[in-house]
Tab-separated table of C-alpha atoms in Angstrom:
chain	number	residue	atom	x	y	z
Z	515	UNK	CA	14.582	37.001	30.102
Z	516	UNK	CA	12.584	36.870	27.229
Z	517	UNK	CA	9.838	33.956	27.096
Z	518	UNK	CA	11.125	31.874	24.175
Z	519	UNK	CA	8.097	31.877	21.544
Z	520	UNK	CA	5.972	28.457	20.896
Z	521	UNK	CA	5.759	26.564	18.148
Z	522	UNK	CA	2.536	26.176	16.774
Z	523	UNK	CA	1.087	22.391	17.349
Z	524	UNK	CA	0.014	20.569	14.731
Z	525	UNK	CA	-3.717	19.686	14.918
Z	526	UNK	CA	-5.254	15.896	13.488
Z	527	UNK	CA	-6.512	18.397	10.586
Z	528	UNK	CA	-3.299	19.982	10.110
Z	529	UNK	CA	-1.696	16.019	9.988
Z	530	UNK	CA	-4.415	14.941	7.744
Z	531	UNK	CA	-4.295	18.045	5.225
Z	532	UNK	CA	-0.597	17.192	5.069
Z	533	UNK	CA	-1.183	13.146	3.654
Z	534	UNK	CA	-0.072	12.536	0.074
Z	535	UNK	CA	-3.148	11.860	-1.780
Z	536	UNK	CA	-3.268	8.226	-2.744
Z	537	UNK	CA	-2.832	7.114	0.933
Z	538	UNK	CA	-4.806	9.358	2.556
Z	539	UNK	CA	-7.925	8.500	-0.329
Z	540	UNK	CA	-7.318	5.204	0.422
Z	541	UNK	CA	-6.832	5.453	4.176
Z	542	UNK	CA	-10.208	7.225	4.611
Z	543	UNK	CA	-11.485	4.579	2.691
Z	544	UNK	CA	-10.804	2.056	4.897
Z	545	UNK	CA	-11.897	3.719	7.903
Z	546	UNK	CA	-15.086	5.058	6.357
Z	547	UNK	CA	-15.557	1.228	5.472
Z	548	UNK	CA	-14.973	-0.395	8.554
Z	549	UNK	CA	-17.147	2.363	10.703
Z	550	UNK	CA	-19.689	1.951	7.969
Z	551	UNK	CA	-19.663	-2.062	9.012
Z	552	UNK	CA	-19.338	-1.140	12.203
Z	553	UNK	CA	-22.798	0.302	12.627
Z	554	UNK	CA	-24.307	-1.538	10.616
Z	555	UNK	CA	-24.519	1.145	7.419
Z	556	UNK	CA	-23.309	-1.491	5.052
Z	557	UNK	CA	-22.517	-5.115	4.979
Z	558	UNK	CA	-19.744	-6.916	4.642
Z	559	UNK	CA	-21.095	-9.165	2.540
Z	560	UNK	CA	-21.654	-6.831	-0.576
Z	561	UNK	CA	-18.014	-5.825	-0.069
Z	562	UNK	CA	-15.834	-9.055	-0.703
Z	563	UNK	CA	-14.515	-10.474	-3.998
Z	564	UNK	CA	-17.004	-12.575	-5.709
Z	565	UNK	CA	-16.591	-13.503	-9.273
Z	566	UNK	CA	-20.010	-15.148	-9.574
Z	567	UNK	CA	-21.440	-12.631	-8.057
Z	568	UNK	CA	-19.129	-10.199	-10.553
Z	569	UNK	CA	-19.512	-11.765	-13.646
Z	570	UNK	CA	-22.898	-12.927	-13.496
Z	571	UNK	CA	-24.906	-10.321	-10.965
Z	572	UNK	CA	-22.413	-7.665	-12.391
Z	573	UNK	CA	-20.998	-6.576	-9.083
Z	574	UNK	CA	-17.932	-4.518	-10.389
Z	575	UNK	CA	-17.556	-2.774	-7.309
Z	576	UNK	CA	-16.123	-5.665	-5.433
Z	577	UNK	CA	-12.999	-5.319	-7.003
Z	578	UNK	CA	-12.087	-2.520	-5.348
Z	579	UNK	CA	-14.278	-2.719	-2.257
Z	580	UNK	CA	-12.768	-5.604	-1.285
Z	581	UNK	CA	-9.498	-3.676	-0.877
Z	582	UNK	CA	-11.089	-1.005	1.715
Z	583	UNK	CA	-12.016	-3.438	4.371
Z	584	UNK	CA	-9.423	-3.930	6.516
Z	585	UNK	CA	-11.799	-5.771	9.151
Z	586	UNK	CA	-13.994	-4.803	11.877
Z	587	UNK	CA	-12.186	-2.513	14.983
Z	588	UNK	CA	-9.576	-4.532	16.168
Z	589	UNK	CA	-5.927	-4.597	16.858
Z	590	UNK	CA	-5.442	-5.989	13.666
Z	591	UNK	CA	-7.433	-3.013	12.241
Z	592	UNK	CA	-5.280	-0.502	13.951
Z	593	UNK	CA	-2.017	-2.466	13.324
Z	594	UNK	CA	-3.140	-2.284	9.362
Z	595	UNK	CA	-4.256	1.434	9.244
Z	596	UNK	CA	-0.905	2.320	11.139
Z	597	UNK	CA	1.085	0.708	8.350
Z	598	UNK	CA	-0.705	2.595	5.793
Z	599	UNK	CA	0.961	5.838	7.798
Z	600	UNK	CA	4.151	4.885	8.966
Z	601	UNK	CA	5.511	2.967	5.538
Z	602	UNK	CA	2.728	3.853	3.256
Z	603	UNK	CA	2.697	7.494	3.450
Z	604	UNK	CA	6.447	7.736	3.318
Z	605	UNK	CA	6.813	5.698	0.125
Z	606	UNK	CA	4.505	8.217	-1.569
Z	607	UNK	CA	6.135	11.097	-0.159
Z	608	UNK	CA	9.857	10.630	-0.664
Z	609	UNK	CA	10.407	7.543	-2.841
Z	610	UNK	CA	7.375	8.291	-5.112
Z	611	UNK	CA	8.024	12.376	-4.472
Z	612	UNK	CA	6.796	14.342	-6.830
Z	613	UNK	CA	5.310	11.211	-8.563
Z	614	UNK	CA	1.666	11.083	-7.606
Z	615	UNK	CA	0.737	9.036	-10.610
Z	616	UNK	CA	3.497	6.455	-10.841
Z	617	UNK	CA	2.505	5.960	-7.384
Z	618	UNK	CA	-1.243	5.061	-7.920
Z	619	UNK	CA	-0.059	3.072	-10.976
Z	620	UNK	CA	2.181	0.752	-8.715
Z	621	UNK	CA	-1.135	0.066	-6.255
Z	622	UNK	CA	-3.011	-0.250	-9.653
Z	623	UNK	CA	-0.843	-2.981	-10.628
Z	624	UNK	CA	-0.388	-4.234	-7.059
Z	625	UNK	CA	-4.589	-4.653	-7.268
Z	626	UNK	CA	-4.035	-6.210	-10.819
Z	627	UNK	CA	-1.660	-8.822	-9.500
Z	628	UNK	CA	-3.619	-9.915	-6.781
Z	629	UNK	CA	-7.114	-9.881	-8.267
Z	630	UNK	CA	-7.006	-12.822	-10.157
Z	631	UNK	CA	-5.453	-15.060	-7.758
Z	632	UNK	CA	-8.794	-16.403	-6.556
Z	633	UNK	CA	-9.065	-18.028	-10.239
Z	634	UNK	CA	-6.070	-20.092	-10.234
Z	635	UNK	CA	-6.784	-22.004	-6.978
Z	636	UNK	CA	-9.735	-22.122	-4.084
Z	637	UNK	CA	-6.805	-22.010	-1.102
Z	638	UNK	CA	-6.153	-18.761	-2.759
Z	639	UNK	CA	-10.405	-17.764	-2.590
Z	640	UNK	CA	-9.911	-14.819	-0.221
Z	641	UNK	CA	-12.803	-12.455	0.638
Z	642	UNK	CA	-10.598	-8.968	1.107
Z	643	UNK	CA	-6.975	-8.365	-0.262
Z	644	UNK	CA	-6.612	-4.770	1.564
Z	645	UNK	CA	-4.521	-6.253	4.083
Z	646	UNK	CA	-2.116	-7.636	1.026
Z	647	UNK	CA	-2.147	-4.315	-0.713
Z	648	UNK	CA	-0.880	-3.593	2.882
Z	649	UNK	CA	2.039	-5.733	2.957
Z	650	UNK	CA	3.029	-4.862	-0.641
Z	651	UNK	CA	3.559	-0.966	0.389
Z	652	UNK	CA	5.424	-2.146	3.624
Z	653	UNK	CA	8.029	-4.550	1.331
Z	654	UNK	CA	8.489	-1.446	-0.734
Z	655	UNK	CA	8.927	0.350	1.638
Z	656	UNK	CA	11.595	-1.848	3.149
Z	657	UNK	CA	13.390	-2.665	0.322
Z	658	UNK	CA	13.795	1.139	-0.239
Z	659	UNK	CA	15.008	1.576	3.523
Z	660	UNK	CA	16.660	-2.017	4.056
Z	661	UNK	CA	19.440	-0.507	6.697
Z	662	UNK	CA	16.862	1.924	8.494
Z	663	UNK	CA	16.140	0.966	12.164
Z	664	UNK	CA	12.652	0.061	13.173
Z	665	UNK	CA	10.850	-2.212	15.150
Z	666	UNK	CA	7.901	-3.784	16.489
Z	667	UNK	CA	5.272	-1.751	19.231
Z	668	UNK	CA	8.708	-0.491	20.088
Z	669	UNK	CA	9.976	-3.505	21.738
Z	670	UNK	CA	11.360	-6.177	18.598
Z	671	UNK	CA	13.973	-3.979	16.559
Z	672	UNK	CA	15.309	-4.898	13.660
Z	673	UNK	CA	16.426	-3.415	10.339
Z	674	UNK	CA	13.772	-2.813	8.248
Z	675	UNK	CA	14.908	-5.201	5.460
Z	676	UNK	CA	13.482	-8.136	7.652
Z	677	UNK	CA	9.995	-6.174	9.103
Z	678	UNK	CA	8.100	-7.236	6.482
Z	679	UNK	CA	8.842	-11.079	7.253
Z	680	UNK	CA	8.337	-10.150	11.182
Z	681	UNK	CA	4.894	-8.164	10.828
Z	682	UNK	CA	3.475	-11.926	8.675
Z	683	UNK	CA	5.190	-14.312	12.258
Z	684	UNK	CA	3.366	-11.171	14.528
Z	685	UNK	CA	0.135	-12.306	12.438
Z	686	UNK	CA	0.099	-16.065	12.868
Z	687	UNK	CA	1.288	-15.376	16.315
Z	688	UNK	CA	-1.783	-13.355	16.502
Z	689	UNK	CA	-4.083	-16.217	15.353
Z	690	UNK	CA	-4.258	-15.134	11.570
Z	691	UNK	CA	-3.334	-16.252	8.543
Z	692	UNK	CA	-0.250	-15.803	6.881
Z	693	UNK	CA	-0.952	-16.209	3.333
Z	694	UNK	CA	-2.726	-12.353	2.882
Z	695	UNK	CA	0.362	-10.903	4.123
Z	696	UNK	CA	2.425	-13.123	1.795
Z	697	UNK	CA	1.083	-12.442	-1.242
Z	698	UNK	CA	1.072	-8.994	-0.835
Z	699	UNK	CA	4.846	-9.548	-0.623
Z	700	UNK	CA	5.210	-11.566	-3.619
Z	701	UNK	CA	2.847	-8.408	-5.103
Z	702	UNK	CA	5.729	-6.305	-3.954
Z	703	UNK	CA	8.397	-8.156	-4.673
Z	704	UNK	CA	6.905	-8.430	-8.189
Z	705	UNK	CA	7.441	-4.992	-8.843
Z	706	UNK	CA	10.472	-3.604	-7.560
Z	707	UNK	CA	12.168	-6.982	-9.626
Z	708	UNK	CA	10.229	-5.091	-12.617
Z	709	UNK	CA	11.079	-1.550	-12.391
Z	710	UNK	CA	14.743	-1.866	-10.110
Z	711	UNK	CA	16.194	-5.401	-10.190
Z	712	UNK	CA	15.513	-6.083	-14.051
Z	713	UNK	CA	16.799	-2.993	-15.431
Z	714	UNK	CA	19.993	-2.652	-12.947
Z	715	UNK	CA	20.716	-5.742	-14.389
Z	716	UNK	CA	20.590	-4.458	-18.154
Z	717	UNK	CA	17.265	-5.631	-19.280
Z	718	UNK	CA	14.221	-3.266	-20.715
Z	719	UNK	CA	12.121	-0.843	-18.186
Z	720	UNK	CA	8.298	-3.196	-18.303
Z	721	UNK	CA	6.292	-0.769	-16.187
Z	722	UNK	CA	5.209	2.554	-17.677
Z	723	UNK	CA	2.909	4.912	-16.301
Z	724	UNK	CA	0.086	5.488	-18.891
Z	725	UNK	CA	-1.297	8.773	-19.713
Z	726	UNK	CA	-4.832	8.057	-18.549
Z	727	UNK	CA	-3.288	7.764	-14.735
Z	728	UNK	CA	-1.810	10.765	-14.963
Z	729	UNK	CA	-4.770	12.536	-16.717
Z	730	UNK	CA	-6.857	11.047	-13.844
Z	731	UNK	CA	-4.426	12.393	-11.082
Z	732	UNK	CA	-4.851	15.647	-12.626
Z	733	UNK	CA	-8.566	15.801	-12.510
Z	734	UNK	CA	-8.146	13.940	-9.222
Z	735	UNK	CA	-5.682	15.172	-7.162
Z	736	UNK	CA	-4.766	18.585	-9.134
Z	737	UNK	CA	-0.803	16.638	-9.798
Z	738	UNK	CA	0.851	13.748	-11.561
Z	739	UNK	CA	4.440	14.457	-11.399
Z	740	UNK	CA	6.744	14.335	-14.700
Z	741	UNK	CA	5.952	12.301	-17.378
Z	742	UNK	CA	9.638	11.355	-16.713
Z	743	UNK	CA	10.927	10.864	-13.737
Z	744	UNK	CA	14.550	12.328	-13.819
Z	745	UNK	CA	16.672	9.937	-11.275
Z	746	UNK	CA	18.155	12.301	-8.038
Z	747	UNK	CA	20.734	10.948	-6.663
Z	748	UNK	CA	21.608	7.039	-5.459
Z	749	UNK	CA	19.493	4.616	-3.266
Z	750	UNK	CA	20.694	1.614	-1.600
Z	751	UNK	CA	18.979	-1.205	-3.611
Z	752	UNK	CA	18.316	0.979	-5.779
Z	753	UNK	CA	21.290	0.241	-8.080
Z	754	UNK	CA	22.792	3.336	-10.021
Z	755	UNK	CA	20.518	5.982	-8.854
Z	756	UNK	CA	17.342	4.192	-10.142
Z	757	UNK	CA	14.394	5.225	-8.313
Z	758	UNK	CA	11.754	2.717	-7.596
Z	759	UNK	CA	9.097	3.056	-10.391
Z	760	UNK	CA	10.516	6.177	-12.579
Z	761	UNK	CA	10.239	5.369	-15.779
């Protein structure tokens, strides 16, 4: 008999070659950030959102540092970074297919929306939003797969219309607070009423990709998708064949 012929097995490399870019530039981010705390490289404390110390010191950079730093290693680290794969990663590479720079617009405006929170209200006064921008890619994510079957470590299943909800009770369960994970929903929730649930329902298409995003994928990434994103095919709650951000 003949020996039947292996398969090649896909190295880490191979797995992290094959990351759409956003994610993955943001992913390595995170983990460069938190081994870089880790050891002592760089402090915490010149990553978190100040606005004194933004406006006045001009510390620009902590409005987008303070979304790499998921925390120090931790189960809540790993539980974060996994999200970015498993719902992150697939929302750029099938709903956003093709679409690199609608994609990085929606975290763009995901950033945008939760950024000035911390002016409205002190209870609001967080340090890091990375683990909101988090949660806003995993309600995405959900309301683009609400009947898919998933669960929690494998032992808590559930359709994945409700994970979202169940991930924020695993965090207070956890000792944590809720409110991070909830306004990254809102975040989320913000959007896909802006680019799906508004214009199923008849009323004008907000959210736009501008040409400076997609210029900037180019020089970037080497992509940007269309400039118009040609609908292919329906989604469930995604009313009509409307795909979540095309323009």
């Amino acid at each position: 008999l003949k020996r039947a012929r292996r398969l090649p097995m896909s190295s880490p490399g191979d797995w992290y070659q094959s990351l759409p870019p956003v994610c993955k530039t943001w992913g390595t981010a995170c983990m460069l950030t938190t081994v870089g705390v880790q050891f002592g490289l760089v402090a915490a404390q010149a990553l978190y959102l100040d606005y004194p110390l933004v406006i006045n010191k001009f510390q620009i950079w902590r409005t987008l540092t303070n979304f790499c730093f998921l925390g120090p290693f931790s189960f809540p680290f790993v539980m974060r970074i996994m999200m970015i794969a498993q719902y992150g990663v697939p929302l750029e590479q099938h709903t956003f297919e093709g679409r690199t720079a609608d994609f990085l617009w929606m975290v763009i405006l995901g950033m945008c929306t939760l950024l000035p929170l911390p002016m409205f209200t002190s209870s609001l006064k967080l340090p890091f939003f990375s683990s909101s921008l988090v949660f806003m890619l995993l309600y995405l994510w959900s309301r683009e797969n609400p009947n898919a079957n998933t669960s929690i470590m494998g032992m808590v299943k559930m359709k994945a219309f409700y994970l979202p909800w169940a991930m924020m009770g695993l965090t207070m369960l956890m000792g944590g607070s809720m409110i991070p994970d909830f306004l990254g929903i809102v975040a989320g929730h913000l959007y896909y009423f802006l680019t799906v649930l508004q214009p199923r329902a008849g009323g004008p298409t907000l959210v736009h990709t501008p040409q400076f995003v997609r210029a900037l994928c180019v020089h970037t990434f080497g992509a940007a998708g269309p400039a118009s994103a040609t609908p292919q095919g329906p989604r469930t709650f995604a009313g009509g064949g409307r795909r979540l951000g095309a323009d």
